[in-house]
Every structure is written in C-alpha cells, then in structure tokens.
mmCIF file of C-alpha atoms and ligand atoms in Angstrom:
data_model
loop_
_atom_site.group_PDB
_atom_site.id
_atom_site.type_symbol
_atom_site.label_atom_id
_atom_site.label_comp_id
_atom_site.label_asym_id
_atom_site.label_seq_id
_atom_site.Cartn_x
_atom_site.Cartn_y
_atom_site.Cartn_z
ATOM 1 C CA MET V 1 102.668 111.838 102.430
ATOM 2 C CA ARG V 2 104.120 111.007 99.000
ATOM 3 C CA ILE V 3 102.783 108.231 96.825
ATOM 4 C CA ILE V 4 104.700 106.262 94.232
ATOM 5 C CA ALA V 5 103.677 103.251 92.129
ATOM 6 C CA LEU V 6 105.598 100.518 90.420
ATOM 7 C CA TYR V 7 103.659 99.890 87.295
ATOM 8 C CA SER V 8 103.840 98.375 83.816
ATOM 9 C CA PRO V 9 101.125 96.831 81.710
ATOM 10 C CA LYS V 10 103.656 94.024 81.035
ATOM 11 C CA GLY V 11 103.851 91.115 83.410
ATOM 12 C CA GLY V 12 106.996 89.723 85.031
ATOM 13 C CA VAL V 13 109.255 92.728 84.482
ATOM 14 C CA GLY V 14 110.320 93.313 88.075
ATOM 15 C CA LYS V 15 107.619 95.621 89.481
ATOM 16 C CA THR V 16 107.120 93.658 92.672
ATOM 17 C CA ALA V 17 110.839 93.085 93.267
ATOM 18 C CA ALA V 18 111.401 96.829 92.935
ATOM 19 C CA ALA V 19 108.395 97.748 95.081
ATOM 20 C CA VAL V 20 109.539 95.555 97.928
ATOM 21 C CA ASN V 21 113.175 96.668 97.791
ATOM 22 C CA ILE V 22 112.298 100.344 97.472
ATOM 23 C CA ALA V 23 109.779 100.118 100.336
ATOM 24 C CA TYR V 24 112.380 98.448 102.549
ATOM 25 C CA LEU V 25 115.162 100.895 101.623
ATOM 26 C CA ALA V 26 112.823 103.877 102.289
ATOM 27 C CA SER V 27 111.843 102.475 105.657
ATOM 28 C CA GLN V 28 115.571 102.135 106.574
ATOM 29 C CA ASP V 29 116.103 105.744 105.532
ATOM 30 C CA ASN V 30 113.937 107.293 108.240
ATOM 31 C CA CYS V 31 110.910 107.370 106.002
ATOM 32 C CA ARG V 32 107.840 105.662 107.446
ATOM 33 C CA THR V 33 106.611 103.617 104.507
ATOM 34 C CA LEU V 34 103.480 101.754 103.577
ATOM 35 C CA LEU V 35 103.723 99.065 100.893
ATOM 36 C CA TRP V 36 100.348 98.180 99.438
ATOM 37 C CA ASP V 37 100.182 95.085 97.306
ATOM 38 C CA LEU V 38 97.360 95.853 94.856
ATOM 39 C CA ASP V 39 97.919 92.732 92.811
ATOM 40 C CA PRO V 40 95.454 89.953 93.699
ATOM 41 C CA GLN V 41 98.217 87.450 93.021
ATOM 42 C CA GLY V 42 99.951 88.778 96.114
ATOM 43 C CA ALA V 43 103.624 88.462 95.185
ATOM 44 C CA SER V 44 104.814 91.179 97.567
ATOM 45 C CA SER V 45 103.519 89.125 100.449
ATOM 46 C CA PHE V 46 105.882 86.356 99.333
ATOM 47 C CA TYR V 47 108.929 88.604 99.266
ATOM 48 C CA LEU V 48 108.174 90.068 102.661
ATOM 49 C CA ALA V 49 106.828 87.263 104.688
ATOM 50 C CA GLY V 50 108.276 84.220 102.902
ATOM 51 C CA ALA V 51 106.339 81.096 103.568
ATOM 52 C CA GLU V 52 104.752 82.537 106.704
ATOM 53 C CA PRO V 53 101.050 83.094 106.116
ATOM 54 C CA VAL V 54 100.280 86.753 106.639
ATOM 55 C CA LYS V 55 97.816 87.027 109.511
ATOM 56 C CA GLY V 56 94.291 87.263 108.194
ATOM 57 C CA ARG V 57 92.465 90.488 108.938
ATOM 58 C CA LYS V 58 89.448 90.039 106.786
ATOM 59 C CA LEU V 59 91.013 91.874 103.872
ATOM 60 C CA SER V 60 87.911 91.215 101.863
ATOM 61 C CA LYS V 61 86.278 93.877 104.044
ATOM 62 C CA LEU V 62 88.773 96.464 102.896
ATOM 63 C CA LEU V 63 86.869 97.078 99.658
ATOM 64 C CA GLU V 64 83.607 97.482 101.535
ATOM 65 C CA GLY V 65 85.106 100.625 102.997
ATOM 66 C CA LYS V 66 83.297 100.277 106.302
ATOM 67 C CA SER V 67 86.288 99.604 108.531
ATOM 68 C CA PRO V 68 89.134 102.083 109.097
ATOM 69 C CA MET V 69 92.066 101.430 106.753
ATOM 70 C CA ALA V 70 94.493 101.193 109.660
ATOM 71 C CA LYS V 71 92.829 97.885 110.579
ATOM 72 C CA PHE V 72 94.257 96.283 107.436
ATOM 73 C CA VAL V 73 97.820 97.462 107.927
ATOM 74 C CA HIS V 74 100.473 95.055 109.168
ATOM 75 C CA ASP V 75 103.032 97.039 111.131
ATOM 76 C CA ASP V 76 105.035 94.142 112.521
ATOM 77 C CA ILE V 77 107.166 92.978 109.590
ATOM 78 C CA TYR V 78 110.048 95.508 109.814
ATOM 79 C CA PRO V 79 110.328 98.649 111.870
ATOM 80 C CA GLY V 80 109.167 101.648 109.844
ATOM 81 C CA LEU V 81 107.591 99.462 107.160
ATOM 82 C CA ASP V 82 103.828 98.968 107.073
ATOM 83 C CA PHE V 83 102.240 96.580 104.672
ATOM 84 C CA ILE V 84 98.803 95.931 103.205
ATOM 85 C CA PRO V 85 98.904 92.476 101.703
ATOM 86 C CA ALA V 86 96.979 91.499 98.634
ATOM 87 C CA HIS V 87 93.707 89.692 98.779
ATOM 88 C CA SER V 88 91.867 87.816 96.081
ATOM 89 C CA SER V 89 88.971 90.255 96.544
ATOM 90 C CA PHE V 90 91.217 92.933 94.979
ATOM 91 C CA ARG V 91 90.082 91.377 91.716
ATOM 92 C CA ASN V 92 86.894 93.312 92.355
ATOM 93 C CA PHE V 93 88.688 96.620 92.731
ATOM 94 C CA ASP V 94 87.573 97.730 89.283
ATOM 95 C CA ILE V 95 83.966 96.897 89.950
ATOM 96 C CA LYS V 96 84.121 98.857 93.191
ATOM 97 C CA LEU V 97 85.777 101.793 91.511
ATOM 98 C CA ASP V 98 83.192 101.761 88.731
ATOM 99 C CA GLN V 99 80.345 101.746 91.237
ATOM 100 C CA ASP V 100 81.808 104.752 92.914
ATOM 101 C CA ASP V 101 82.215 106.596 89.645
ATOM 102 C CA GLY V 102 81.828 110.337 89.836
ATOM 103 C CA ASP V 103 82.762 110.298 93.515
ATOM 104 C CA GLY V 104 86.427 111.290 93.105
ATOM 105 C CA ASN V 105 89.457 109.085 93.423
ATOM 106 C CA GLN V 106 88.599 106.194 95.750
ATOM 107 C CA LEU V 107 92.189 105.151 96.164
ATOM 108 C CA LYS V 108 93.035 108.655 97.354
ATOM 109 C CA LYS V 109 90.181 108.534 99.865
ATOM 110 C CA MET V 110 91.276 105.121 101.172
ATOM 111 C CA LEU V 111 94.826 106.374 101.716
ATOM 112 C CA ALA V 112 93.928 109.760 103.223
ATOM 113 C CA PRO V 113 93.437 108.539 106.823
ATOM 114 C CA LEU V 114 96.951 107.039 106.791
ATOM 115 C CA SER V 115 98.667 110.237 105.858
ATOM 116 C CA GLU V 116 99.574 111.302 109.369
ATOM 117 C CA GLU V 117 101.722 108.336 110.185
ATOM 118 C CA THR V 118 102.990 107.588 106.680
ATOM 119 C CA SER V 119 105.663 109.499 104.723
ATOM 120 C CA LEU V 120 105.737 107.289 101.649
ATOM 121 C CA VAL V 121 103.216 104.917 100.075
ATOM 122 C CA VAL V 122 104.541 102.378 97.562
ATOM 123 C CA LEU V 123 101.839 100.812 95.370
ATOM 124 C CA ASP V 124 102.732 97.490 93.790
ATOM 125 C CA CYS V 125 100.388 97.330 90.769
ATOM 126 C CA PRO V 126 99.071 94.426 88.749
ATOM 127 C CA PRO V 127 100.045 94.254 85.047
ATOM 128 C CA THR V 128 96.769 95.580 83.723
ATOM 129 C CA LEU V 129 95.433 98.806 82.280
ATOM 130 C CA SER V 130 92.205 99.276 84.157
ATOM 131 C CA ARG V 131 90.184 101.722 86.251
ATOM 132 C CA LEU V 132 92.447 100.855 89.144
ATOM 133 C CA THR V 133 95.476 101.795 87.004
ATOM 134 C CA GLU V 134 93.827 105.065 86.064
ATOM 135 C CA GLN V 135 93.328 105.960 89.699
ATOM 136 C CA VAL V 136 96.903 104.864 90.543
ATOM 137 C CA LEU V 137 98.221 107.153 87.772
ATOM 138 C CA ASP V 138 96.080 109.936 89.154
ATOM 139 C CA VAL V 139 96.917 109.534 92.837
ATOM 140 C CA ALA V 140 100.631 108.795 92.517
ATOM 141 C CA ASP V 141 103.228 111.561 92.606
ATOM 142 C CA GLN V 142 105.571 109.444 90.454
ATOM 143 C CA VAL V 143 105.110 106.138 88.640
ATOM 144 C CA TYR V 144 108.208 103.971 88.066
ATOM 145 C CA VAL V 145 108.053 101.692 85.084
ATOM 146 C CA PRO V 146 110.531 98.781 84.802
ATOM 147 C CA LEU V 147 111.579 98.087 81.233
ATOM 148 C CA VAL V 148 113.370 94.931 80.158
ATOM 149 C CA PRO V 149 115.720 96.151 77.408
ATOM 150 C CA THR V 150 114.158 94.697 74.242
ATOM 151 C CA TRP V 151 112.737 96.503 71.217
ATOM 152 C CA LEU V 152 109.306 95.207 72.095
ATOM 153 C CA SER V 153 109.320 96.772 75.550
ATOM 154 C CA MET V 154 110.752 100.037 74.175
ATOM 155 C CA ASN V 155 107.798 100.061 71.825
ATOM 156 C CA SER V 156 105.251 99.291 74.493
ATOM 157 C CA TRP V 157 106.791 101.997 76.676
ATOM 158 C CA ASN V 158 106.114 104.491 73.874
ATOM 159 C CA GLN V 159 102.531 103.255 73.614
ATOM 160 C CA LEU V 160 102.035 103.628 77.355
ATOM 161 C CA TYR V 161 103.483 107.108 77.339
ATOM 162 C CA GLU V 162 101.316 108.218 74.396
ATOM 163 C CA PHE V 163 98.223 106.621 75.974
ATOM 164 C CA ALA V 164 98.816 108.443 79.228
ATOM 165 C CA LYS V 165 99.373 111.652 77.358
ATOM 166 C CA ASP V 166 96.205 111.279 75.259
ATOM 167 C CA LYS V 167 94.050 110.382 78.256
ATOM 168 C CA LYS V 168 95.661 113.067 80.413
ATOM 169 C CA LEU V 169 96.763 110.412 82.882
ATOM 170 C CA GLY V 170 99.900 112.165 84.008
ATOM 171 C CA ALA V 171 102.407 110.996 81.397
ATOM 172 C CA LYS V 172 104.945 113.285 83.032
ATOM 173 C CA LYS V 173 104.838 111.161 86.163
ATOM 174 C CA LEU V 174 105.921 108.046 84.292
ATOM 175 C CA ARG V 175 109.604 107.306 84.992
ATOM 176 C CA PRO V 176 111.032 104.360 83.079
ATOM 177 C CA PHE V 177 114.102 102.483 84.335
ATOM 178 C CA PHE V 178 115.752 99.341 83.064
ATOM 179 C CA SER V 179 115.137 96.049 84.773
ATOM 180 C CA MET V 180 116.539 92.523 84.431
ATOM 181 C CA VAL V 181 119.493 93.815 82.436
ATOM 182 C CA ASP V 182 121.891 91.179 81.180
ATOM 183 C CA ARG V 183 125.124 92.986 80.332
ATOM 184 C CA ARG V 184 126.370 89.976 78.362
ATOM 185 C CA LYS V 185 123.709 90.696 75.766
ATOM 186 C CA ASN V 186 124.686 93.252 73.150
ATOM 187 C CA LEU V 187 121.115 94.380 72.722
ATOM 188 C CA HIS V 188 120.674 95.000 76.449
ATOM 189 C CA GLN V 189 123.902 96.994 76.599
ATOM 190 C CA SER V 190 123.032 99.008 73.572
ATOM 191 C CA LEU V 191 119.458 99.833 74.633
ATOM 192 C CA VAL V 192 120.586 100.826 78.133
ATOM 193 C CA GLN V 193 123.069 103.186 76.537
ATOM 194 C CA GLN V 194 120.305 104.667 74.400
ATOM 195 C CA GLY V 195 117.999 105.142 77.388
ATOM 196 C CA PRO V 196 118.662 108.876 77.842
ATOM 197 C CA GLU V 197 117.821 109.772 74.220
ATOM 198 C CA ARG V 198 115.016 107.268 73.624
ATOM 199 C CA LEU V 199 112.994 107.466 76.808
ATOM 200 C CA ASN V 200 111.085 110.444 78.116
ATOM 201 C CA ASN V 201 111.631 111.078 81.847
ATOM 202 C CA TYR V 202 114.253 108.346 81.936
ATOM 203 C CA ALA V 203 115.390 107.415 85.422
ATOM 204 C CA ASP V 204 119.000 106.523 84.820
ATOM 205 C CA VAL V 205 119.093 103.168 86.641
ATOM 206 C CA ALA V 206 119.598 99.613 85.379
ATOM 207 C CA ILE V 207 118.734 96.728 87.682
ATOM 208 C CA PRO V 208 120.875 93.752 86.629
ATOM 209 C CA TYR V 209 119.477 90.337 85.957
ATOM 210 C CA ALA V 210 120.615 88.394 89.018
ATOM 211 C CA SER V 211 119.685 85.113 90.581
ATOM 212 C CA VAL V 212 119.872 86.741 93.997
ATOM 213 C CA VAL V 213 116.735 88.734 93.066
ATOM 214 C CA GLU V 214 114.908 85.490 92.309
ATOM 215 C CA ARG V 215 115.961 84.175 95.704
ATOM 216 C CA MET V 216 114.077 86.999 97.421
ATOM 217 C CA GLY V 217 110.911 85.019 96.877
ATOM 218 C CA GLU V 218 112.306 81.800 98.310
ATOM 219 C CA GLU V 219 113.790 83.479 101.352
ATOM 220 C CA GLY V 220 111.048 86.041 101.898
ATOM 221 C CA LEU V 221 113.571 88.815 102.335
ATOM 222 C CA PRO V 222 114.330 92.148 100.665
ATOM 223 C CA LEU V 223 117.669 92.213 98.905
ATOM 224 C CA GLU V 224 119.233 94.490 101.457
ATOM 225 C CA LYS V 225 118.780 91.707 104.008
ATOM 226 C CA LEU V 226 119.581 88.872 101.644
ATOM 227 C CA ASP V 227 122.768 90.215 100.079
ATOM 228 C CA ALA V 228 123.423 93.909 100.535
ATOM 229 C CA ARG V 229 126.776 93.646 98.805
ATOM 230 C CA SER V 230 125.382 92.322 95.507
ATOM 231 C CA PRO V 231 125.406 94.602 92.465
ATOM 232 C CA ALA V 232 121.607 94.194 92.269
ATOM 233 C CA ALA V 233 121.249 95.563 95.834
ATOM 234 C CA ALA V 234 123.455 98.488 94.859
ATOM 235 C CA ALA V 235 121.231 99.144 91.839
ATOM 236 C CA TYR V 236 118.091 99.234 93.998
ATOM 237 C CA ARG V 237 119.844 101.701 96.350
ATOM 238 C CA GLU V 238 120.560 103.849 93.304
ATOM 239 C CA LEU V 239 116.900 103.659 92.276
ATOM 240 C CA TRP V 240 115.886 104.700 95.787
ATOM 241 C CA SER V 241 118.165 107.687 95.629
ATOM 242 C CA VAL V 242 116.632 108.774 92.292
ATOM 243 C CA ILE V 243 113.137 108.400 93.772
ATOM 244 C CA LYS V 244 114.055 110.378 96.876
ATOM 245 C CA ASN V 245 115.419 113.118 94.683
ATOM 246 C CA ASP V 246 112.248 113.109 92.582
ATOM 247 C CA LEU V 247 109.966 113.373 95.590
ATOM 248 C CA TRP V 248 111.685 115.741 97.982
HETATM 249 N N1 LIG A 301 116.584 91.728 88.398
HETATM 250 C C1 LIG A 301 116.105 90.464 88.362
HETATM 251 N N2 LIG A 301 116.949 89.428 88.085
HETATM 252 C C2 LIG A 301 116.468 88.159 88.051
HETATM 253 N N3 LIG A 301 115.209 87.810 88.264
HETATM 254 C C3 LIG A 301 114.335 88.776 88.564
HETATM 255 C C4 LIG A 301 114.743 90.177 88.628
HETATM 256 N N4 LIG A 301 113.658 90.930 88.923
HETATM 257 C C5 LIG A 301 112.613 90.040 89.069
HETATM 258 N N5 LIG A 301 113.005 88.795 88.857
HETATM 259 C C6 LIG A 301 112.223 87.547 88.878
HETATM 260 O O1 LIG A 301 111.311 87.621 87.796
HETATM 261 C C7 LIG A 301 110.018 87.213 88.191
HETATM 262 C C8 LIG A 301 109.052 88.397 88.027
HETATM 263 O O2 LIG A 301 109.459 89.424 88.889
HETATM 264 P P1 LIG A 301 108.414 90.342 89.632
HETATM 265 O O3 LIG A 301 107.389 89.491 90.335
HETATM 266 O O4 LIG A 301 109.122 91.360 90.427
HETATM 267 O O5 LIG A 301 107.751 91.031 88.349
HETATM 268 P P2 LIG A 301 106.335 91.775 88.203
HETATM 269 O O6 LIG A 301 106.495 92.770 87.104
HETATM 270 O O7 LIG A 301 105.872 92.257 89.527
HETATM 271 O O8 LIG A 301 105.385 90.578 87.736
HETATM 272 P P3 LIG A 301 103.748 90.594 87.668
HETATM 273 O O9 LIG A 301 103.438 91.390 86.468
HETATM 274 O O10 LIG A 301 103.402 89.139 87.535
HETATM 275 O O11 LIG A 301 103.268 91.239 88.905
HETATM 276 C C9 LIG A 301 110.151 86.756 89.617
HETATM 277 O O12 LIG A 301 110.362 85.378 89.636
HETATM 278 C C10 LIG A 301 111.371 87.478 90.140
HETATM 279 O O13 LIG A 301 112.054 86.744 91.139
HETATM 280 MG MG1 LIG A 302 104.081 91.963 90.580
#
C-alpha cells in the first residue's frame, strides 16, 4: 500500500480538486484507491457525491479508535474507489494525536488494517501546519504540493521546504506542481518556466485555471467524468502519470 498526500499550508490552491481527480484516475488504472478527506470542511465529499448527503456512519466514532476502520469506508461511489468522508470531529484530530503522543504514528496505525485491500491511499489535507500534518508528512510516501504561480507562493514553498528539512519531516517527499495556471498572465508563464530551476523536487505539471474544475463541485463529479477532453483533465492525467512513476 502506497500513501500520498495533497498538502499545502495555503488554502484554496487546488489540493482537494487534485486529490479527487488523482484518486479517481488511480482507481480507473487498476489501482484500488482510498481517498480520505482529512479536512473537517469536507470538500472532497462535495466533489464526489455532489449534493447527495453521504450516508452517515457515525464518523465521530472514527477518532475513538474502537471500531474497525473498514466500517467508515464508503465503497459504493465508484468501482475501485473507496472513500472516507470528512467529519466535523476531525477538528479534534490534533487533540487525539497529542493524547497519543509517544505511541508512534496514529495515522499509520489507523491505515494499517486497510492495507490488504488498498493499493493507494490519497490523503486530502486541510491547509494547516499541525500535529496532523506532521504525521501526514511522516506516513506519506510522497506529498504533492499545489503552487499557484505567484512570488508569494514561491516564497512560502521555500519556507515549507526549509521547515520540513529543519524538522526532519521528509522534505525530500515534498513534490511541488503548479496549480490554477493562467497562461494569459506573463507572471504565471514565466514562473512555470522557471519551475525546474527554482523548485526542489519539482513535478513538471501545470494544472490550468479552468472553469470546468470549478464545476466539479456543482456536479459532484471528477473531471474525467465531467469533461475528459478538457486540457485540465489532460493535466491531471499527466500528474497521475508522474505520481505513478514516483511510487512504483
Ligand atoms: N484548476 C482550477 N481552475 C479553476 N478553479 C479551480 C482549480 N482548482 C481548484 N479550483 C477552485 O478553487 C477553489 C479551491 O479549490 P480546492 O478546494 O481544490 O482547493 P484547496 O487547496 O483544497 O482548498 P482548502 O485549502 O480550502 O482545502 C474551489 O472552488 C475549486 O473549484
Ligand atoms: Mg481542500
């Protein structure tokens, strides 16, 4: 079982859109995938299930750790794609992880029982830098970081990289890629071109800014189902092929 995360301490940069599209593409590529929405805001649930309420399975009990993880997994959304939706109780993840301090990586323990039936876990992370993030950085094989091409985000990427390096949080696993790229903007074009020399571990992919990505939320569909022929869908397929190459 391989584990990846979509993470950035910045909000609204395309983590969830990428997590959902990558999870769907992986599941279509003979790779049994589990998408876990770790963000209490629950945006992944929107993209996958649209307006349909996701069936309640007492997710608040997940953090108590008394029931088997498999009980919380929805396996009926798409074939080959399992899903753990978010729950507002995930706000307490950090408290839980702190209580269990010294007892190893809790996230790893929670995922272990699922390893037989799962080839890939995709973690959709909230935009925070917390205990949960530290455990995500520890447990993940690779962490993909969407960057909107502005000087500010290039700068905060460098900060994140240095922070992870200082704290020994697996800086080498951090793989930045560009997100929400508007080719009509000179700055966007120029920063994307500079990606290979400016960014450590650069994953050479640029997801375009496209209204069809915004529509994923309205329609509750991954891009491959919504408009597989769009350039944005092609860019996510490229990202998936980079990820596959990184992992196997
Ligand atoms: N490539 C894109 N083109 C246009 N809109 C996009 C693109 N990617 C994401 N969006 C839109 O931007 C908003 C934020 O995207 P998303 O939820 O994926 O970001 P996020 O990083 O997960 O945010 P958060 O930090 O709040 O979890 C959403 O409304 C989404 O539809
Ligand atoms: Mg998100």
